[in-house]
Amino acid sequence: MGKTGIKVSAISLGTWQVGGKWGAGFSDANADEILNKAVDDGINFIDTADVYGDGESEKAVGRLLRNRKEKIYVATKCGRQLNPHTNESYQPAVLKKFVENSLTNMGIETIDLIQLHCPPTEVYYRPEIFSLFDELKKEGKIQHMGVSVEKVDEALKAIEYDNVTTVQIIFNIFRQKPAELFFEKAKQKNVGIIVRVPLASGLLTGKFTASTDFAEGDHRQFNRNGEAFDKGETFSGVDYERGIAAVEALKKVFPGQPNLAPMALKWILQFDAVSCIIPGASNVSQVDSNISAFDIPAITTEQLKAVQDIYEKYIKTAVQHLW
């Protein structure tokens, strides 16, 4: 994973919905089952955040660490608790307290990777925010720092700071812009790339239809136009109906695949700049589905061309310039 030197499983685990389905209450039992299944399957890198389940996700990760003998690397994030979530709210003392709270939640002494959690663009131009993490490293509270970003421009700015070791970014068949410039720049600086939202909020599983209903508390129901946070987090910013049409075209490229998720992950794995992918899971079968990407045949040149044609036809003009 870039200059961290950490060796991570290429497909790892994101824990936004590890406590169960989006919109439902957090289930400790569900979280524990998923996390342990991930480690059983060979995953050694878990990504969480202090706001996932209002701290319950971090606590579940802490239970995992106490109950397993395997070496498991943990990344968490800070900043999204700020209300309002503005540039002015980002202050070193507040962020330091968030990090200390995360240590308490997980019951650990040091965090392998702490990440700024999609801060406003202005924060990337404030060196005092980034230098805070050098202090935290000296104190032994963190080992490495990184950022989770919304936009490619933010990623490019972030890696100008020498202590930024990783960038977490949305990248998938429907969000291809990072591969154009950022991936090469990150490789030049030996910055690890963690791919999030690899399945476009489940859209790229191929299991949704135009009539699929999402729960009231599910961001796929209430955030399609960015009502609660950046709309790029929901279906990768793709209009739902447009996305469904594109997925139907993808099904013709990969006929006989009832679940497109492994193919979508396989597509990402072809990019050597990527350190790991962190698909989420709300049940253990989704962990198995994600891991199965290793076992399926390589995507052919003809299929890659067809995927690119679908992106060009349905998606690119609608989203590429936004992120």
CSV table of C-alpha atoms in Angstrom, one decimal:
chain,number,residue,atom,x,y,z
A,1,MET,CA,0.0,0.0,0.0
A,2,GLY,CA,2.3,2.6,-1.3
A,3,LYS,CA,5.0,4.0,1.0
A,4,THR,CA,3.3,2.6,4.0
A,5,GLY,CA,5.1,-0.6,3.2
A,6,ILE,CA,2.0,-2.5,4.4
A,7,LYS,CA,1.1,-5.6,2.4
A,8,VAL,CA,-2.7,-5.7,2.1
A,9,SER,CA,-5.2,-8.1,0.6
A,10,ALA,CA,-6.1,-6.7,-2.9
A,11,ILE,CA,-9.8,-7.1,-2.0
A,12,SER,CA,-10.3,-5.9,1.5
A,13,LEU,CA,-13.4,-4.8,3.4
A,14,GLY,CA,-15.2,-1.5,3.9
A,15,THR,CA,-17.5,-1.3,6.9
A,16,TRP,CA,-20.0,1.5,6.1
A,17,GLN,CA,-22.9,-1.0,6.2
A,18,VAL,CA,-21.3,-3.8,8.2
A,19,GLY,CA,-23.9,-3.6,10.9
A,20,GLY,CA,-26.6,-4.6,8.4
A,21,LYS,CA,-28.6,-3.1,5.6
A,22,TRP,CA,-28.5,0.7,5.0
A,23,GLY,CA,-31.4,2.3,6.9
A,24,ALA,CA,-31.6,-0.4,9.5
A,25,GLY,CA,-30.3,-0.4,13.1
A,26,PHE,CA,-26.7,-1.5,13.8
A,27,SER,CA,-26.5,-5.2,14.5
A,28,ASP,CA,-23.4,-6.2,16.5
A,29,ALA,CA,-24.0,-9.9,15.6
A,30,ASN,CA,-24.2,-9.1,11.9
A,31,ALA,CA,-21.0,-7.0,12.1
A,32,ASP,CA,-19.1,-9.6,14.0
A,33,GLU,CA,-20.1,-12.4,11.6
A,34,ILE,CA,-19.1,-10.3,8.5
A,35,LEU,CA,-15.8,-9.2,10.0
A,36,ASN,CA,-14.8,-12.7,11.1
A,37,LYS,CA,-15.8,-14.1,7.7
A,38,ALA,CA,-13.6,-11.6,6.0
A,39,VAL,CA,-10.6,-12.6,8.0
A,40,ASP,CA,-11.4,-16.3,7.4
A,41,ASP,CA,-11.3,-15.5,3.7
A,42,GLY,CA,-7.9,-14.0,3.9
A,43,ILE,CA,-8.7,-10.3,4.2
A,44,ASN,CA,-6.2,-8.5,6.4
A,45,PHE,CA,-7.2,-4.8,5.9
A,46,ILE,CA,-10.4,-3.3,7.3
A,47,ASP,CA,-11.6,0.3,6.6
A,48,THR,CA,-13.9,2.0,9.0
A,49,ALA,CA,-14.8,5.5,10.2
A,50,ASP,CA,-15.9,7.1,13.4
A,51,VAL,CA,-19.3,8.0,12.0
A,52,TYR,CA,-20.2,4.6,10.7
A,53,GLY,CA,-22.9,3.4,13.0
A,54,ASP,CA,-22.1,6.4,15.3
A,55,GLY,CA,-19.0,4.6,16.4
A,56,GLU,CA,-20.4,1.1,16.5
A,57,SER,CA,-18.5,0.0,13.4
A,58,GLU,CA,-15.2,1.0,15.1
A,59,LYS,CA,-16.2,-0.9,18.2
A,60,ALA,CA,-17.0,-4.0,16.1
A,61,VAL,CA,-13.5,-3.7,14.6
A,62,GLY,CA,-12.0,-3.5,18.0
A,63,ARG,CA,-13.8,-6.8,19.0
A,64,LEU,CA,-12.4,-8.4,15.9
A,65,LEU,CA,-8.8,-7.4,16.8
A,66,ARG,CA,-9.2,-8.7,20.3
A,67,ASN,CA,-10.6,-12.1,19.2
A,68,ARG,CA,-8.3,-12.9,16.3
A,69,LYS,CA,-4.6,-13.9,16.2
A,70,GLU,CA,-4.0,-12.9,12.6
A,71,LYS,CA,-2.3,-9.6,11.8
A,72,ILE,CA,-5.1,-7.2,10.7
A,73,TYR,CA,-4.5,-3.7,9.6
A,74,VAL,CA,-7.1,-1.1,10.4
A,75,ALA,CA,-7.9,2.2,8.7
A,76,THR,CA,-10.3,4.7,10.1
A,77,LYS,CA,-11.3,8.3,9.3
A,78,CYS,CA,-12.0,11.5,11.1
A,79,GLY,CA,-13.7,14.8,10.2
A,80,ARG,CA,-17.3,13.9,9.2
A,81,GLN,CA,-18.5,14.3,12.8
A,82,LEU,CA,-18.1,18.1,12.4
A,83,ASN,CA,-21.4,20.0,12.3
A,84,PRO,CA,-21.4,22.0,10.3
A,85,HIS,CA,-19.0,20.1,8.1
A,86,THR,CA,-17.2,23.2,6.8
A,87,ASN,CA,-13.6,24.3,6.3
A,88,GLU,CA,-13.8,26.5,9.4
A,89,SER,CA,-14.8,23.6,11.5
A,90,TYR,CA,-11.6,21.7,10.7
A,91,GLN,CA,-9.3,22.6,13.6
A,92,PRO,CA,-6.2,20.5,14.8
A,93,ALA,CA,-7.4,20.2,18.4
A,94,VAL,CA,-10.8,18.9,17.4
A,95,LEU,CA,-9.4,16.4,14.9
A,96,LYS,CA,-6.9,15.2,17.5
A,97,LYS,CA,-9.8,14.5,19.9
A,98,PHE,CA,-11.6,12.5,17.2
A,99,VAL,CA,-8.5,10.3,16.7
A,100,GLU,CA,-8.2,9.7,20.4
A,101,ASN,CA,-11.9,8.8,20.5
A,102,SER,CA,-11.3,6.3,17.7
A,103,LEU,CA,-8.5,4.7,19.7
A,104,THR,CA,-10.9,4.3,22.6
A,105,ASN,CA,-13.7,2.9,20.5
A,106,MET,CA,-11.4,0.2,19.1
A,107,GLY,CA,-9.4,-0.4,22.3
A,108,ILE,CA,-6.1,0.0,20.6
A,109,GLU,CA,-3.0,2.1,21.2
A,110,THR,CA,-2.2,3.1,17.6
A,111,ILE,CA,-4.1,3.3,14.3
A,112,ASP,CA,-2.4,1.8,11.3
A,113,LEU,CA,-3.9,4.4,8.9
A,114,ILE,CA,-5.9,7.5,9.8
A,115,GLN,CA,-7.7,9.4,7.0
A,116,LEU,CA,-9.3,12.7,6.6
A,117,HIS,CA,-12.9,11.9,5.8
A,118,CYS,CA,-13.8,13.8,2.6
A,119,PRO,CA,-13.1,17.2,3.9
A,120,PRO,CA,-14.2,20.4,2.1
A,121,THR,CA,-11.8,21.3,-0.8
A,122,GLU,CA,-10.4,24.3,1.2
A,123,VAL,CA,-8.9,22.0,3.8
A,124,TYR,CA,-6.4,20.6,1.3
A,125,TYR,CA,-4.8,24.0,1.2
A,126,ARG,CA,-4.2,24.2,5.0
A,127,PRO,CA,-0.8,22.8,5.9
A,128,GLU,CA,-1.5,23.0,9.6
A,129,ILE,CA,-4.2,20.4,9.3
A,130,PHE,CA,-1.8,17.9,7.6
A,131,SER,CA,1.1,18.7,10.0
A,132,LEU,CA,-1.2,17.6,12.9
A,133,PHE,CA,-0.8,14.0,11.8
A,134,ASP,CA,3.0,14.2,12.0
A,135,GLU,CA,2.5,15.1,15.7
A,136,LEU,CA,0.1,12.3,16.2
A,137,LYS,CA,2.6,9.9,14.6
A,138,LYS,CA,5.4,11.1,17.0
A,139,GLU,CA,3.0,10.5,19.9
A,140,GLY,CA,2.5,6.9,18.6
A,141,LYS,CA,-1.2,7.4,18.1
A,142,ILE,CA,-1.1,6.7,14.4
A,143,GLN,CA,1.3,5.0,12.0
A,144,HIS,CA,0.3,6.5,8.7
A,145,MET,CA,-2.1,9.2,7.4
A,146,GLY,CA,-4.1,9.4,4.2
A,147,VAL,CA,-7.2,11.1,2.8
A,148,SER,CA,-10.5,10.0,1.5
A,149,VAL,CA,-11.6,12.4,-1.3
A,150,GLU,CA,-14.5,13.2,-3.5
A,151,LYS,CA,-12.7,14.7,-6.4
A,152,VAL,CA,-9.6,14.0,-8.5
A,153,ASP,CA,-8.4,17.6,-8.0
A,154,GLU,CA,-8.5,17.1,-4.2
A,155,ALA,CA,-6.5,13.8,-4.6
A,156,LEU,CA,-3.8,15.6,-6.7
A,157,LYS,CA,-3.5,18.4,-4.1
A,158,ALA,CA,-3.4,15.9,-1.2
A,159,ILE,CA,-0.4,14.0,-2.5
A,160,GLU,CA,1.6,17.2,-2.5
A,161,TYR,CA,2.0,16.6,1.2
A,162,ASP,CA,4.8,14.2,1.9
A,163,ASN,CA,3.0,12.6,4.9
A,164,VAL,CA,0.0,11.6,2.8
A,165,THR,CA,0.7,7.9,2.2
A,166,THR,CA,-2.7,6.8,0.8
A,167,VAL,CA,-5.7,8.2,-1.1
A,168,GLN,CA,-9.1,6.6,-0.9
A,169,ILE,CA,-11.1,7.4,-4.0
A,170,ILE,CA,-14.2,6.4,-5.8
A,171,PHE,CA,-13.3,4.3,-8.9
A,172,ASN,CA,-15.3,1.8,-10.8
A,173,ILE,CA,-16.7,1.1,-14.3
A,174,PHE,CA,-19.0,4.1,-13.9
A,175,ARG,CA,-16.3,6.4,-12.4
A,176,GLN,CA,-13.2,6.1,-14.5
A,177,LYS,CA,-11.6,9.6,-14.3
A,178,PRO,CA,-9.0,8.8,-11.6
A,179,ALA,CA,-7.2,6.4,-14.1
A,180,GLU,CA,-6.6,9.2,-16.5
A,181,LEU,CA,-4.0,11.3,-14.6
A,182,PHE,CA,-4.2,10.7,-10.8
A,183,PHE,CA,-3.2,7.0,-10.9
A,184,GLU,CA,0.1,7.8,-12.6
A,185,LYS,CA,0.9,10.8,-10.3
A,186,ALA,CA,0.2,8.6,-7.3
A,187,LYS,CA,2.5,5.9,-8.6
A,188,GLN,CA,5.3,8.5,-9.1
A,189,LYS,CA,4.9,9.5,-5.4
A,190,ASN,CA,4.5,5.9,-4.2
A,191,VAL,CA,1.1,6.7,-2.8
A,192,GLY,CA,-1.2,3.8,-2.1
A,193,ILE,CA,-4.7,3.9,-3.7
A,194,ILE,CA,-7.7,2.5,-1.9
A,195,VAL,CA,-10.7,2.1,-4.1
A,196,ARG,CA,-14.1,2.8,-2.5
A,197,VAL,CA,-17.6,2.5,-3.8
A,198,PRO,CA,-16.3,-0.1,-6.4
A,199,LEU,CA,-19.8,-1.4,-7.1
A,200,ALA,CA,-21.5,2.1,-7.4
A,201,SER,CA,-23.7,1.5,-4.3
A,202,GLY,CA,-24.7,-1.9,-5.6
A,203,LEU,CA,-25.7,-0.7,-9.0
A,204,LEU,CA,-22.9,-2.7,-10.6
A,205,THR,CA,-24.2,-6.0,-9.1
A,206,GLY,CA,-26.8,-6.0,-11.8
A,207,LYS,CA,-29.4,-7.0,-9.2
A,208,PHE,CA,-31.4,-3.7,-9.2
A,209,THR,CA,-34.2,-2.8,-11.6
A,210,ALA,CA,-36.0,0.5,-12.3
A,211,SER,CA,-38.7,-0.5,-9.8
A,212,THR,CA,-36.3,-1.5,-6.9
A,213,ASP,CA,-37.3,0.1,-3.6
A,214,PHE,CA,-34.8,1.2,-1.1
A,215,ALA,CA,-35.5,1.8,2.6
A,216,GLU,CA,-36.3,5.3,3.9
A,217,GLY,CA,-33.0,5.5,5.8
A,218,ASP,CA,-31.0,4.2,2.8
A,219,HIS,CA,-28.9,6.9,1.1
A,220,ARG,CA,-29.8,5.3,-2.2
A,221,GLN,CA,-33.3,6.5,-1.5
A,222,PHE,CA,-32.7,10.0,0.0
A,223,ASN,CA,-29.4,11.2,-1.5
A,224,ARG,CA,-29.6,10.7,-5.2
A,225,ASN,CA,-29.3,14.4,-5.8
A,226,GLY,CA,-26.9,15.1,-2.9
A,227,GLU,CA,-29.6,16.1,-0.4
A,228,ALA,CA,-27.5,14.8,2.6
A,229,PHE,CA,-23.9,14.6,1.2
A,230,ASP,CA,-22.0,14.6,-2.0
A,231,LYS,CA,-24.2,12.9,-4.6
A,232,GLY,CA,-21.2,11.2,-6.0
A,233,GLU,CA,-21.3,8.8,-3.0
A,234,THR,CA,-24.7,7.5,-4.2
A,235,PHE,CA,-24.6,5.3,-7.3
A,236,SER,CA,-21.2,7.1,-8.1
A,237,GLY,CA,-23.3,10.1,-9.0
A,238,VAL,CA,-24.9,8.3,-11.9
A,239,ASP,CA,-28.6,9.0,-12.6
A,240,TYR,CA,-30.4,5.8,-11.5
A,241,GLU,CA,-32.4,5.2,-14.6
A,242,ARG,CA,-29.3,5.9,-16.8
A,243,GLY,CA,-27.3,3.5,-14.6
A,244,ILE,CA,-29.9,0.7,-14.9
A,245,ALA,CA,-29.7,1.1,-18.7
A,246,ALA,CA,-25.9,0.9,-18.7
A,247,VAL,CA,-26.0,-2.2,-16.4
A,248,GLU,CA,-28.4,-3.9,-18.8
A,249,ALA,CA,-25.8,-3.3,-21.5
A,250,LEU,CA,-23.1,-4.7,-19.3
A,251,LYS,CA,-25.1,-7.9,-18.8
A,252,LYS,CA,-24.8,-8.6,-22.5
A,253,VAL,CA,-21.0,-8.2,-22.2
A,254,PHE,CA,-21.0,-10.8,-19.4
A,255,PRO,CA,-23.8,-13.2,-20.3
A,256,GLY,CA,-24.9,-15.8,-17.8
A,257,GLN,CA,-23.6,-13.9,-14.8
A,258,PRO,CA,-26.4,-13.5,-12.2
A,259,ASN,CA,-24.1,-11.3,-10.2
A,260,LEU,CA,-21.9,-8.7,-11.9
A,261,ALA,CA,-20.1,-7.7,-8.8
A,262,PRO,CA,-17.1,-10.1,-9.2
A,263,MET,CA,-16.7,-8.8,-12.8
A,264,ALA,CA,-16.8,-5.2,-11.7
A,265,LEU,CA,-14.1,-5.9,-9.0
A,266,LYS,CA,-12.0,-7.8,-11.5
A,267,TRP,CA,-12.2,-4.8,-13.8
A,268,ILE,CA,-10.6,-2.6,-11.1
A,269,LEU,CA,-7.9,-5.2,-10.3
A,270,GLN,CA,-6.4,-4.7,-13.8
A,271,PHE,CA,-5.1,-1.3,-12.7
A,272,ASP,CA,-1.7,-1.8,-11.1
A,273,ALA,CA,-1.8,1.6,-9.3
A,274,VAL,CA,-4.6,0.2,-7.1
A,275,SER,CA,-3.4,-1.1,-3.7
A,276,CYS,CA,-6.7,-2.5,-2.7
A,277,ILE,CA,-10.5,-2.4,-3.1
A,278,ILE,CA,-12.8,-2.0,-0.1
A,279,PRO,CA,-16.2,-3.2,-1.1
A,280,GLY,CA,-18.7,-3.3,1.7
A,281,ALA,CA,-20.9,-6.1,2.8
A,282,SER,CA,-24.2,-6.2,4.7
A,283,ASN,CA,-24.1,-10.1,5.0
A,284,VAL,CA,-21.5,-12.8,4.7
A,285,SER,CA,-22.6,-13.9,1.2
A,286,GLN,CA,-21.5,-10.6,-0.1
A,287,VAL,CA,-18.0,-11.1,1.4
A,288,ASP,CA,-17.9,-14.4,-0.5
A,289,SER,CA,-19.1,-12.7,-3.7
A,290,ASN,CA,-16.4,-10.0,-3.4
A,291,ILE,CA,-13.6,-12.6,-2.8
A,292,SER,CA,-14.8,-14.7,-5.8
A,293,ALA,CA,-13.4,-12.0,-8.1
A,294,PHE,CA,-10.0,-13.8,-7.7
A,295,ASP,CA,-11.4,-17.0,-9.1
A,296,ILE,CA,-13.1,-15.9,-12.3
A,297,PRO,CA,-11.3,-15.7,-15.6
A,298,ALA,CA,-9.6,-12.6,-16.7
A,299,ILE,CA,-11.7,-10.1,-18.6
A,300,THR,CA,-10.9,-10.4,-22.2
A,301,THR,CA,-9.7,-7.5,-24.5
A,302,GLU,CA,-13.0,-7.6,-26.3
A,303,GLN,CA,-14.9,-7.3,-23.1
A,304,LEU,CA,-12.7,-4.5,-21.9
A,305,LYS,CA,-13.5,-2.6,-25.1
A,306,ALA,CA,-17.2,-3.3,-24.7
A,307,VAL,CA,-17.2,-2.0,-21.2
A,308,GLN,CA,-15.4,1.1,-22.3
A,309,ASP,CA,-17.9,1.7,-25.1
A,310,ILE,CA,-20.8,1.5,-22.5
A,311,TYR,CA,-19.0,4.0,-20.3
A,312,GLU,CA,-18.6,6.4,-23.2
A,313,LYS,CA,-22.2,5.9,-24.4
A,314,TYR,CA,-24.1,6.1,-21.1
A,315,ILE,CA,-22.0,7.6,-18.4
A,316,LYS,CA,-19.0,9.7,-19.3
A,317,THR,CA,-20.6,12.9,-20.4
A,318,ALA,CA,-22.9,12.9,-17.4
A,319,VAL,CA,-20.4,12.4,-14.5
A,320,GLN,CA,-16.8,12.7,-15.6
A,321,HIS,CA,-16.5,16.5,-15.3
A,322,LEU,CA,-18.1,16.6,-11.8
A,323,TRP,CA,-15.5,14.6,-9.9
